[in-house]
Each structure stands twice: as C-alpha cells, then as structure tokens.
XYZ file of C-alpha atoms in Angstrom:
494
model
C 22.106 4.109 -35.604
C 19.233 2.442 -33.668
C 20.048 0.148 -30.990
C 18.836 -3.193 -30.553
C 16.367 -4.116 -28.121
C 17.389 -6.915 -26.138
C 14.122 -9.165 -25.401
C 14.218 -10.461 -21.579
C 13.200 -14.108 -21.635
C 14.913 -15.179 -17.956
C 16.173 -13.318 -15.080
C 19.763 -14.101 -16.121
C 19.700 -12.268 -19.084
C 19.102 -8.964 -16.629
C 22.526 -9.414 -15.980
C 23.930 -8.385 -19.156
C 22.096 -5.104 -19.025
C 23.941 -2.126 -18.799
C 22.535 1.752 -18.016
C 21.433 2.717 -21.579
C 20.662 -0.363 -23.204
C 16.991 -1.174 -24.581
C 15.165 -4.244 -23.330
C 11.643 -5.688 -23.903
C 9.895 -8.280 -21.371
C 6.133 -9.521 -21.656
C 5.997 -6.452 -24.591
C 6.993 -3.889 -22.953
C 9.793 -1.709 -23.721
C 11.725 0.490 -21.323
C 15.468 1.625 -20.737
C 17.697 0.216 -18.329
C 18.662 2.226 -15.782
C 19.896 2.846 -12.083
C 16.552 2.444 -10.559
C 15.943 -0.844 -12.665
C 15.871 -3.636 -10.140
C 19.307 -5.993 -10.421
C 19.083 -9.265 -9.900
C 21.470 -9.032 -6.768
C 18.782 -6.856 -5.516
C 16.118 -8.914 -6.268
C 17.727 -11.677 -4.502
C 18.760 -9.787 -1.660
C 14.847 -8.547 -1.118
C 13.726 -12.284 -1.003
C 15.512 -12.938 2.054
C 14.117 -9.890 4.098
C 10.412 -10.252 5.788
C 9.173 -7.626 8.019
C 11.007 -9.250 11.602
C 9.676 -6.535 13.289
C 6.084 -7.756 12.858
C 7.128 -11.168 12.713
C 8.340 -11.093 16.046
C 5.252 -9.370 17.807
C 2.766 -11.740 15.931
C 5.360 -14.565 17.749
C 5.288 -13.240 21.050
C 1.272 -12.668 20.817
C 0.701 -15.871 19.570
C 3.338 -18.417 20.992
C 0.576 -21.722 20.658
C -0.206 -20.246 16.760
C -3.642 -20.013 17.382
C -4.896 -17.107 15.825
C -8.012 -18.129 13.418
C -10.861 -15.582 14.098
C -8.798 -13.227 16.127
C -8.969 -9.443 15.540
C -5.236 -8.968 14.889
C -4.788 -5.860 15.583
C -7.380 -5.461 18.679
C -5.191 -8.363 20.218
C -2.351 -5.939 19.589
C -3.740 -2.693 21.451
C -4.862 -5.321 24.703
C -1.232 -6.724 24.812
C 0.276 -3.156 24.976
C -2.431 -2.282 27.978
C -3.961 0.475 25.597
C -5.152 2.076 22.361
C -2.443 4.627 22.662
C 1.337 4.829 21.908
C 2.756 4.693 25.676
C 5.940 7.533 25.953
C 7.677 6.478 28.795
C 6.793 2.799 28.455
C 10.537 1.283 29.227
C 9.403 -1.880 28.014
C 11.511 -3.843 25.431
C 8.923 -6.567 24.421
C 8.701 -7.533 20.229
C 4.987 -6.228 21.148
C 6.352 -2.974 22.536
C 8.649 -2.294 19.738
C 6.801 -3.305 17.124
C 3.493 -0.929 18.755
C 6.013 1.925 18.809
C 6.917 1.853 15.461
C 3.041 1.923 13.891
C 2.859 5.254 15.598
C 5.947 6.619 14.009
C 4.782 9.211 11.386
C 6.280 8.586 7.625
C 9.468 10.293 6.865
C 8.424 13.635 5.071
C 10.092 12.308 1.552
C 7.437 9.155 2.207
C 4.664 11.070 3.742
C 1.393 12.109 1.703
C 0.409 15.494 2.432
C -3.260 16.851 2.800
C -3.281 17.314 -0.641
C -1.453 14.947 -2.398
C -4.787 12.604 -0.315
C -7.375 14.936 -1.467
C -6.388 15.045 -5.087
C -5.474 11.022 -4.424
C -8.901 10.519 -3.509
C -10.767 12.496 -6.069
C -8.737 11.431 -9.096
C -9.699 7.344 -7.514
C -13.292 7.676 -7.473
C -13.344 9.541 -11.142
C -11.784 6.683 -12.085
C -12.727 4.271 -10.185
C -14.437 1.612 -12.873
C -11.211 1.564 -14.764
C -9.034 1.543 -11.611
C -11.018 -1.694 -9.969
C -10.631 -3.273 -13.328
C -7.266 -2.514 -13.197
C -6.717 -4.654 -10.257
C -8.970 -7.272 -10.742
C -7.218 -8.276 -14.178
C -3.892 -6.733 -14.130
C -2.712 -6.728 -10.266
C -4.642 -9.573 -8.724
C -5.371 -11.642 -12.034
C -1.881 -11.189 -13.574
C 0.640 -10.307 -10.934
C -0.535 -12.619 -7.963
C -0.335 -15.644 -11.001
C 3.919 -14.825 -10.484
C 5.428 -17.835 -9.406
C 7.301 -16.992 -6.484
C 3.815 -15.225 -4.908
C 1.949 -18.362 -6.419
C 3.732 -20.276 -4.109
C 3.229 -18.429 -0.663
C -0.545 -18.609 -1.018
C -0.440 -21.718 -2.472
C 0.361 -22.559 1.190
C -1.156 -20.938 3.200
C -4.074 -21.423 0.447
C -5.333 -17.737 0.760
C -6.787 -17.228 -2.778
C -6.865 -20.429 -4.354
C -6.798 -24.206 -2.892
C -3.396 -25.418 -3.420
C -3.144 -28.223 -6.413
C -6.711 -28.114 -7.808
C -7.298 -27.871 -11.298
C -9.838 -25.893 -13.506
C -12.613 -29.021 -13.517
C -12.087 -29.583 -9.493
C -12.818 -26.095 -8.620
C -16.010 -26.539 -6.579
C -18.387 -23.383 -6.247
C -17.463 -23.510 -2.720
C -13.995 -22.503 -3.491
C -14.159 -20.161 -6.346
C -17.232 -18.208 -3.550
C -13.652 -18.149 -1.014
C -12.113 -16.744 -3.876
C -14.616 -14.059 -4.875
C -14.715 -13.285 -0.873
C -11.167 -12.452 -0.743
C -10.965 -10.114 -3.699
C -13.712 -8.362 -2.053
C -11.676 -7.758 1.065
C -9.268 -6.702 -0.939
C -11.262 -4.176 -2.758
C -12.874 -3.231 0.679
C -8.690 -2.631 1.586
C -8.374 -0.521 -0.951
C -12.045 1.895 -0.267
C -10.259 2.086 2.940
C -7.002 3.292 1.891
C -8.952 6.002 -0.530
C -11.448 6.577 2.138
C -14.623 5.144 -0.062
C -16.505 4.412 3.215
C -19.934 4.891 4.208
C -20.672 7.011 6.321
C -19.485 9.244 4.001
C -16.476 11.028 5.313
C -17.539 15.115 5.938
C -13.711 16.154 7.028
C -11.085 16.228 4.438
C -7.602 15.445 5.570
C -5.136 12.621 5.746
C -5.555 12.068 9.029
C -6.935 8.993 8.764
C -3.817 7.442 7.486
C -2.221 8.564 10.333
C -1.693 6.471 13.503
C -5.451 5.812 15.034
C -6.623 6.740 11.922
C -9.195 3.928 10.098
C -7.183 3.894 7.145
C -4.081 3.205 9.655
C -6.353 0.868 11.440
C -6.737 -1.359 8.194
C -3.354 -1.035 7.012
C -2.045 -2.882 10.014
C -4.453 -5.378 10.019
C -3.501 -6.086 6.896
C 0.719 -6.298 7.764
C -0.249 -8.621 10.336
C -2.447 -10.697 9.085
C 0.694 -11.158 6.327
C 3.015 -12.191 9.340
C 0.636 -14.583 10.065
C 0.950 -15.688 6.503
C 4.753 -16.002 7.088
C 4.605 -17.706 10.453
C 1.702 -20.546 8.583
C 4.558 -20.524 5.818
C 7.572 -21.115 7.601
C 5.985 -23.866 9.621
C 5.152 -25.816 6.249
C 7.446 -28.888 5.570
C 8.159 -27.543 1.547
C 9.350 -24.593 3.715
C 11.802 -26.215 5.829
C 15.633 -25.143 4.685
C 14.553 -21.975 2.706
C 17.001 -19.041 2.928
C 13.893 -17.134 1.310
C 11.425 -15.350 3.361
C 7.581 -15.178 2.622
C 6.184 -12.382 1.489
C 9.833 -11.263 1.362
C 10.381 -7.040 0.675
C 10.611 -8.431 -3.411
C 7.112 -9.374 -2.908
C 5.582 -6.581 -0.799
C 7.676 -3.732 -3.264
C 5.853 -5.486 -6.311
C 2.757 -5.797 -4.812
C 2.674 -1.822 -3.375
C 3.596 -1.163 -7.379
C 0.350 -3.494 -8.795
C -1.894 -0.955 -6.552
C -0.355 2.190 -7.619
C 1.235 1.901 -10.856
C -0.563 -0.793 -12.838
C -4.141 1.803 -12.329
C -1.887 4.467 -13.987
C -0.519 1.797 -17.098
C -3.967 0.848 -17.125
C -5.627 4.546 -17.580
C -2.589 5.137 -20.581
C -4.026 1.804 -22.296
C -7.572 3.409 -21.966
C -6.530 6.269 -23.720
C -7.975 8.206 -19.773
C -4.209 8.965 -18.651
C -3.954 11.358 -15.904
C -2.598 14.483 -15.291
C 1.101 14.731 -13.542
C -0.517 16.168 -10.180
C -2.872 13.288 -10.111
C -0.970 10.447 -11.025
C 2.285 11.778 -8.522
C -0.469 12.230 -5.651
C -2.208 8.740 -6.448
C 1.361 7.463 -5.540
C 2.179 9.664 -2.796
C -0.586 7.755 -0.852
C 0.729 4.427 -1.644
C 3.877 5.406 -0.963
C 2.625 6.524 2.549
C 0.884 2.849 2.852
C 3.500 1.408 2.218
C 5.175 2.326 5.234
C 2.832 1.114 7.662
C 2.373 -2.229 5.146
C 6.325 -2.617 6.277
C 7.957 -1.782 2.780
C 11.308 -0.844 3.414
C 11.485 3.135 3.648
C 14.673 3.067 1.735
C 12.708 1.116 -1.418
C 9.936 3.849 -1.387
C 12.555 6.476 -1.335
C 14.351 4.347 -4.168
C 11.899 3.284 -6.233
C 8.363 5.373 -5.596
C 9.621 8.726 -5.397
C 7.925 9.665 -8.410
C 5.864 8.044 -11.310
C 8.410 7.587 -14.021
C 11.281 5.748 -11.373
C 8.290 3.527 -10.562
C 7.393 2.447 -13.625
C 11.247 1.890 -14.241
C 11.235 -0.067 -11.183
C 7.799 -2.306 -11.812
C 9.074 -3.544 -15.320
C 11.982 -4.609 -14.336
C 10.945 -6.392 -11.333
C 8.395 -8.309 -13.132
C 11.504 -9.806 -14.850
C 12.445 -11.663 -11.247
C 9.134 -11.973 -10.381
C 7.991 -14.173 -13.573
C 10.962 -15.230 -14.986
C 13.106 -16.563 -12.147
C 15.415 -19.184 -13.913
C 14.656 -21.845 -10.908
C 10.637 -21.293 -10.766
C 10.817 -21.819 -15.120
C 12.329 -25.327 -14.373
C 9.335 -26.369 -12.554
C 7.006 -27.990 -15.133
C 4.823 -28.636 -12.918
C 3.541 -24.809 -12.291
C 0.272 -23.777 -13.248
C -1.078 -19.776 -13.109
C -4.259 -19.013 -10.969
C -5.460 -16.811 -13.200
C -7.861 -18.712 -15.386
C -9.289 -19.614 -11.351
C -9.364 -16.186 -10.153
C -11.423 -14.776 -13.402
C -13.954 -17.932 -13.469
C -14.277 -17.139 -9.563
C -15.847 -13.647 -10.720
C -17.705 -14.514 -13.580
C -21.673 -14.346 -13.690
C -20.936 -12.229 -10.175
C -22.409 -9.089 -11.863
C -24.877 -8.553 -15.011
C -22.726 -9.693 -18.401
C -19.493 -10.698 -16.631
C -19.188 -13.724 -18.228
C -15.935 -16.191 -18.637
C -15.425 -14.716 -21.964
C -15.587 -10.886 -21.079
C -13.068 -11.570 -18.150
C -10.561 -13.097 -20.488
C -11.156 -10.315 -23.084
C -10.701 -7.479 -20.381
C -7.479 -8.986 -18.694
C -6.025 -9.767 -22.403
C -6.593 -6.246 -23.246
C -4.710 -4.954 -19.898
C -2.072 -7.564 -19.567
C -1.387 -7.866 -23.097
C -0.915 -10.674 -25.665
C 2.624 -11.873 -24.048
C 1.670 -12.094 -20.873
C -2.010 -13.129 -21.151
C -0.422 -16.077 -23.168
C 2.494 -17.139 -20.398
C -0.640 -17.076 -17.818
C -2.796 -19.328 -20.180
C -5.874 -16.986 -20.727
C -7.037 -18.324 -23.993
C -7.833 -15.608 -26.735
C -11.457 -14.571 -27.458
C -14.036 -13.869 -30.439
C -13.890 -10.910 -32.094
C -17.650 -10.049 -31.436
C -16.258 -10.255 -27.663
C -13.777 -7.456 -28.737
C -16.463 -5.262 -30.119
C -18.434 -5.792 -27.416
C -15.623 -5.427 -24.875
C -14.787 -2.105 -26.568
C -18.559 -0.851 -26.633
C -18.625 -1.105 -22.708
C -14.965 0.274 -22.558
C -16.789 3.313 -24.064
C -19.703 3.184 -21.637
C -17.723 3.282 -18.932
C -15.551 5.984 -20.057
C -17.977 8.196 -21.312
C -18.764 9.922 -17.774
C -15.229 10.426 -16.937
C -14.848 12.020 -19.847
C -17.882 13.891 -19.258
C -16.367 14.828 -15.742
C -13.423 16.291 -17.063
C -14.988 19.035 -19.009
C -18.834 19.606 -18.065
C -17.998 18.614 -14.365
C -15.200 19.997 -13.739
C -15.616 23.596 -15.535
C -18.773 24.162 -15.852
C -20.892 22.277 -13.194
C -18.758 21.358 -10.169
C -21.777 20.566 -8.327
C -22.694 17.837 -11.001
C -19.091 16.563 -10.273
C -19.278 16.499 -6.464
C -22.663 14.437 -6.238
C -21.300 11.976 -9.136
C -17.908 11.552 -6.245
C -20.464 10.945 -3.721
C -22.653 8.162 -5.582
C -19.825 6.399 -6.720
C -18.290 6.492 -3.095
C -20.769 5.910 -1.081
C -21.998 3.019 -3.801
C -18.764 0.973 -3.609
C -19.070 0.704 -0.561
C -22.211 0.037 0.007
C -21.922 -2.636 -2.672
C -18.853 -4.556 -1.109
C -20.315 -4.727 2.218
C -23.359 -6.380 0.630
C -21.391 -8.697 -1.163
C -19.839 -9.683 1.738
C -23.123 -10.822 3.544
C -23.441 -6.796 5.036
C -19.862 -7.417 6.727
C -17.499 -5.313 6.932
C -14.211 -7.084 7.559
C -11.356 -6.766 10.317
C -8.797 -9.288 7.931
C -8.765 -11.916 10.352
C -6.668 -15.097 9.438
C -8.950 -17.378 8.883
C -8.496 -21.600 8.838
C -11.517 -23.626 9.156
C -14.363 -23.431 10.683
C -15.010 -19.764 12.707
C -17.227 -19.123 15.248
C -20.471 -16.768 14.141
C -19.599 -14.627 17.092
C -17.024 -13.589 14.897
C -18.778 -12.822 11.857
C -21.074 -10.868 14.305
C -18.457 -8.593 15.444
C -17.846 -7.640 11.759
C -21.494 -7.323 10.892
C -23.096 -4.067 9.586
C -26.661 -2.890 9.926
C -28.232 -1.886 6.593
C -28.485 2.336 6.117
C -31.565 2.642 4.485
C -31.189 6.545 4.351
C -28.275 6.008 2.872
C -29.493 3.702 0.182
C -32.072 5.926 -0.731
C -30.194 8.927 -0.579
C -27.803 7.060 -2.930
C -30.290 5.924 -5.388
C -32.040 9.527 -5.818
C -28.482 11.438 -6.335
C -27.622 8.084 -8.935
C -31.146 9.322 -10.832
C -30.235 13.008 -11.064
C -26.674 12.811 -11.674
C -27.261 10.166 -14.364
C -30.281 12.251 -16.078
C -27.871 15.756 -16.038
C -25.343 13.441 -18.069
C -27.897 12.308 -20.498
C -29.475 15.512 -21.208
C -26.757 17.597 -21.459
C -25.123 15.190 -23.600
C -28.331 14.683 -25.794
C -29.301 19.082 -25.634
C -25.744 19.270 -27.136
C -25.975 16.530 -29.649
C -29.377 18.650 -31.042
C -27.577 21.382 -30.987
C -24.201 20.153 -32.954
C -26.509 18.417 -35.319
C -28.457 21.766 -36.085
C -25.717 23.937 -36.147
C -24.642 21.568 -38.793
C -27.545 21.499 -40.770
C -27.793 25.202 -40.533
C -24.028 25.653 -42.102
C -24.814 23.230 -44.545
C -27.744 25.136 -45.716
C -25.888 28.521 -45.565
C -23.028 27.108 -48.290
C-alpha cells in the first residue's frame, strides 16, 4: 500500500512528521528523517550568532565606525601581528577570537588534499552551470526567504529596503550587480579560480594564512558587522532572534554546495560520488572558518545524501515560517536581483533570467517568489543554450578526459584564469577585501583594492580560448563525417 505524501504548506505542519513518513514542499519530495531539521531546531538555530566574532568586531570597533576598513587587516594590527601568538596570555574578545581562525578543522570537517583537488577540477568543468546555479537558485531564490529578506533588508546589502520594481533606479540595481560579483569573486576564491594562476596544488590555502582563509574571514566579519548594524536598528530592538543566526548561515553554506549538485541532476550533468562528496568536503571545511557550528557540519554535511535531507527540510522554516506568512506586506527580491543582471552580458535579457531561474527553482517556488512564467519560444531558446553550454562538458568527460588530457587541462586553465579575469573587470579591475561599506568611501580605498591589468595574461588566455575551442569543433565535426559515412557506407552494404 502506498503512503500518502503529506504536502508541507507551513512550518507547523513539520511537526506532525514522523521518521518514515513522505512529505512534499515547493515540489519536492523527500523522506523524513533524523537528519531532517525540526522545528525546535530551527528555532533554537535562530537565536545563536557567531558571539565569538561578534565580540572581537565589538571590542575593535567600540564607536561602530567601520565603513571602508579592511576587516580583517584591522584584525592582524590589533593582535600586534600576522601570526597566531603561542604564549600570548592575553584574554581579549580580539585574542580569542584570533586564536580560534588558526585552529585547523576537526579531521571529520577538514578537506583533504584531494577531496580540494578533485573539488576544484569538478568546479571549473562545471563552472557555467554551477554560477547559474547560484545566481538563480541560491542568491535569486534562497536569499528571497523571508527571514534572510529581512536582515539585508536592514542593513540594505543587496537590495534598498522598501523599493518597488518601478523605483529601482539604475544606480541601485549597478549596487546590486556589484555585490553578486563579490560574491562570485568569494566563491573563485574558495575554489582557487584566481589569476595568477595557482602552479602548487594543495589545500593549503584554506588553511590559516592561506588566501582562501584570508577571504573566508573577511567574509565572517564583515557578517558581524551585519549583526552589530542589525541589532542597533529600532525594528530590532526586543528580538530574542539573532541576525544571520546559525539557521541562516547552515542554509546559506547548503545554497553553495548542494543547490550546484540539485542543479547539475536537473541538467541531466550529475556528478560522480567522488566529485560531488569532495565538492562538499570543501564547503564543509569553509564552513568552519565562516563560523557554522562544527556540530551542524558534522550533523548535517557529512555526506551528500544527509545534506540534501537537511536543505529540504530547512527550506520549510526558512520560507514558510507561520509568523513571516502573516505579514502581507512581504515582497521577494527576486524579480530585483534578476532585472539587476539583465542586459549585463550578450542575450541576458529579463525574459531569459526568469526562464533560467523557473527552470532551476521550479514552478512552486518560482510562483511563491513572483517570477512570472515565460513564452515558449523563450523555452526553446533557453534549452538551445542549455545545450551549448553543456556540450563541452560533455565533451570533457570523454575526449578530455580519456583520450586528450592535455585538451582538458588548457580548457581548466581558460575557464579559470577567464573568471577571474572577467570579475575583476566587472568590478572596475578591483579586486575586493569585503569591506562594509555605508555611504560615501574614500578612493584611497578603492585604490588599495585596485588591480593592474595582465596583458600577458589576457593574451595568453585568448590564444589557449582559440585552440581549445577549435580542437572541440574539429574533433566534433571529423567525427560527425565520419558517423555520417560509416552510415552511408552500411546503408549501401544492405
């Protein structure tokens, strides 16, 4: 006898879940288990920050001036150096907090040399499909939740707070656009996508001192700025809740390491066990120094399949939160954050963004965040460049991989090296340090964050682009000649 699948249309109904039993929310179906999030859980999360980080950012900033400042460089001159001090007997928020940055993961949270290596490789194979990922699904879809909605409503980080679709001036959808390129720059960084392009292998630099450490932190405390901005806010005052509580950071470590891999399945590109488990080793290992609980990532990203247990039913608190569908007055982002990219790039119009995110979130969802539905010539033509892009990573997998490594290694190294080079052109040739930012900021700042072009580079770049992208063709158009004659030549023999 098949058992009925109970659909999930508030947070409440979580509650009458038991281990076993079938449920359904936004369209997707699952079983509930012990590593489903509870609601107790959920609430529980919300009123845990990181006080660790919180306190240092207090103690380094007592006036709350920090626009501009290099977070973490004001860090390493408070604690009198760049390295962890051993005998410092020192019991400041600074001190502590310094200390525990250099602490190396926990080996069932560490990412071993490997696990980064294949991490890294299986990223920039993917990489189209991955970005797209989180542009529509993570950033587009799960930073429209209500409870996150909220936090940077305040401290007005991706969109102006209460601004509608017809106020958005060009000025604010470009402050948009600028932060999902830091964002993407973030996440180059965490899968080493940099320029120069990295000649050691190794996950060293996710280690303490490392420059994927160095932008991890930067990142944690530029959120405990977030959190100080937020508590100080008069809607704030009285809140048991922290901002950008562990329910948030959990969920958003999951939308940059499991959505990719839901995405890949949609795609019809899923990856291989080794690839998809090492892919979430490293964020598992980022999520330590981001301040995620290390009993959550034990918990809940120990492997793929307990983290995709854990992401679907925590998008049933995030989303559907009985108080936050009270408020009639909430309205998603995401129709801002998609017309803040559009025209950004050659054919990325309004239309194609709502087409690609409808196609990742799904109907459900795509409908609670108000992205209208689109033409069907859109879908055809969405689906064309689906194949486009999919076309050399399928490519990679067989010609590239077993027969022409070489061909595979200079395709890594153009699509590196090109993201990279892209984003810091993008950003005005900046590279940036994730400074909190409110107002007007001095240009010595933007200075200090300015790159000089790499014209080598560039043209090393466009020549390996050429001969990588003229192997593809013409072994994929020699082999086409050759499938069509052997055909002809059958045909002929019967």
């Amino acid at each position: 006898m098949a058992t009925k699948t109970k659909i999930i249309s508030r947070s409440t109904d979580s509650l009458a879940l038991e281990n076993g039993t079938t449920f359904q929310v936004f369209g997707r179906t699952a079983i509930w288990d012990k590593h489903c999030v509870r609601r107790e859980t959920a609430l529980r999360w919300r009123t845990i920050g990181d006080p660790l980080c919180d306190a240092a950012i207090q103690e380094l900033f007592p006036d709350r001036v920090y626009s501009g400042a290099d977070l973490l460089q004001c860090l390493e001159s408070s604690t009198g150096s760049s390295h962890r001090s051993e005998d410092s007997t020192t019991s400041s928020s600074v001190q502590r907090f310094w200390d525990a940055i250099h602490e190396h993961p926990p080996m069932n949270i560490r990412a071993s040399r490997e696990q980064v290596e294949v991490a890294r490789s299986f990223f920039i194979d993917h990489s189209v499909q991955i970005m797209q990922a989180l542009l529509y699904y993570s950033l587009a879809g799960g930073f429209a939740s209500p409870r996150i909605v909220r936090t940077l409503d305040k401290v007005s980080y991706l969109i102006p707070p209460n601004i509608t679709e017809q106020e958005a001036s060009q000025n604010s959808k470009d402050r948009t656009f600028k932060r999902l390129l830091e964002t993407f720059q973030f996440v180059l960084e965490v899968m080493r996508c940099v320029v120069p392009f990295p000649e050691q292998q190794g996950s060293g630099y996710l280690l303490p001192g490392g420059d994927g450490w160095k932008s991890i932190i930067r990142v944690r405390m530029l959120h405990g700025v977030a959190r100080t901005r937020v508590r100080a806010h008069p809607h704030y005052q009285g809140s048991r809740d922290s901002p950008i509580n562990q329910e948030d950071m959990n969920a958003t470590l999951a939308s940059f390491c499991i959505v990719p891999l839901w995405s890949l399945r949609q795609l019809g590109l899923k990856a291989s066990r080794q690839e998809e488990e090492a892919f979430l080793a490293v964020w598992r290992h980022v999520g330590f120094y981001l301040g995620v609980d290390p009993a959550s990532l034990d918990e809940h990203f120990s492997n793929t399949v307990i983290a995709d247990q854990y992401l679907l039913s925590a998008t049933i608190h995030l989303f559907l939160d009985d108080e936050e569908l009270e408020d009639q007055t909430f309205m998603p982002p995401t129709l801002q954050l998609l017309e803040a990219v559009t025209d950004r790039f050659a054919n990325v119009t309004l239309e194609y963004n709502c087409a690609m995110a409808r196609l990742l979130l799904g109907p459900e969802l795509s409908t609670y965040l108000g992205i209208p539905s689109t033409s069907w010539q859109m879908g055809i033509r969405l689906r064309e460049w689906l194949f486009l892009q999919a076309y050399p990573v399928l490519f990679s997998r067989s010609y590239g991989r077993f027969l022409r490594p070489g061909w595979l290694e200079k395709r890594r190294y153009v699509y590196a090296v090109g993201m990279a080079m892209t984003i810091r052109r993008t950003l005005g040739m900046r590279r940036t340090k994730y400074r909190p930012v409110q107002g007007e900021v001095g240009q010595i700042v933007w200075e200090d964050e300015s790159v000089p072009p790499d014209y080598a580079t560039g043209r090393l770049l466009g020549r390996r682009w050429k001969q990588m992208l003229a192997e593809m063709v013409g072994v994929t158009v020699s082999l086409g000649i050759a499938i069509t004659g052997l055909g002809c030549w059958w045909m002929g023999v019967l």
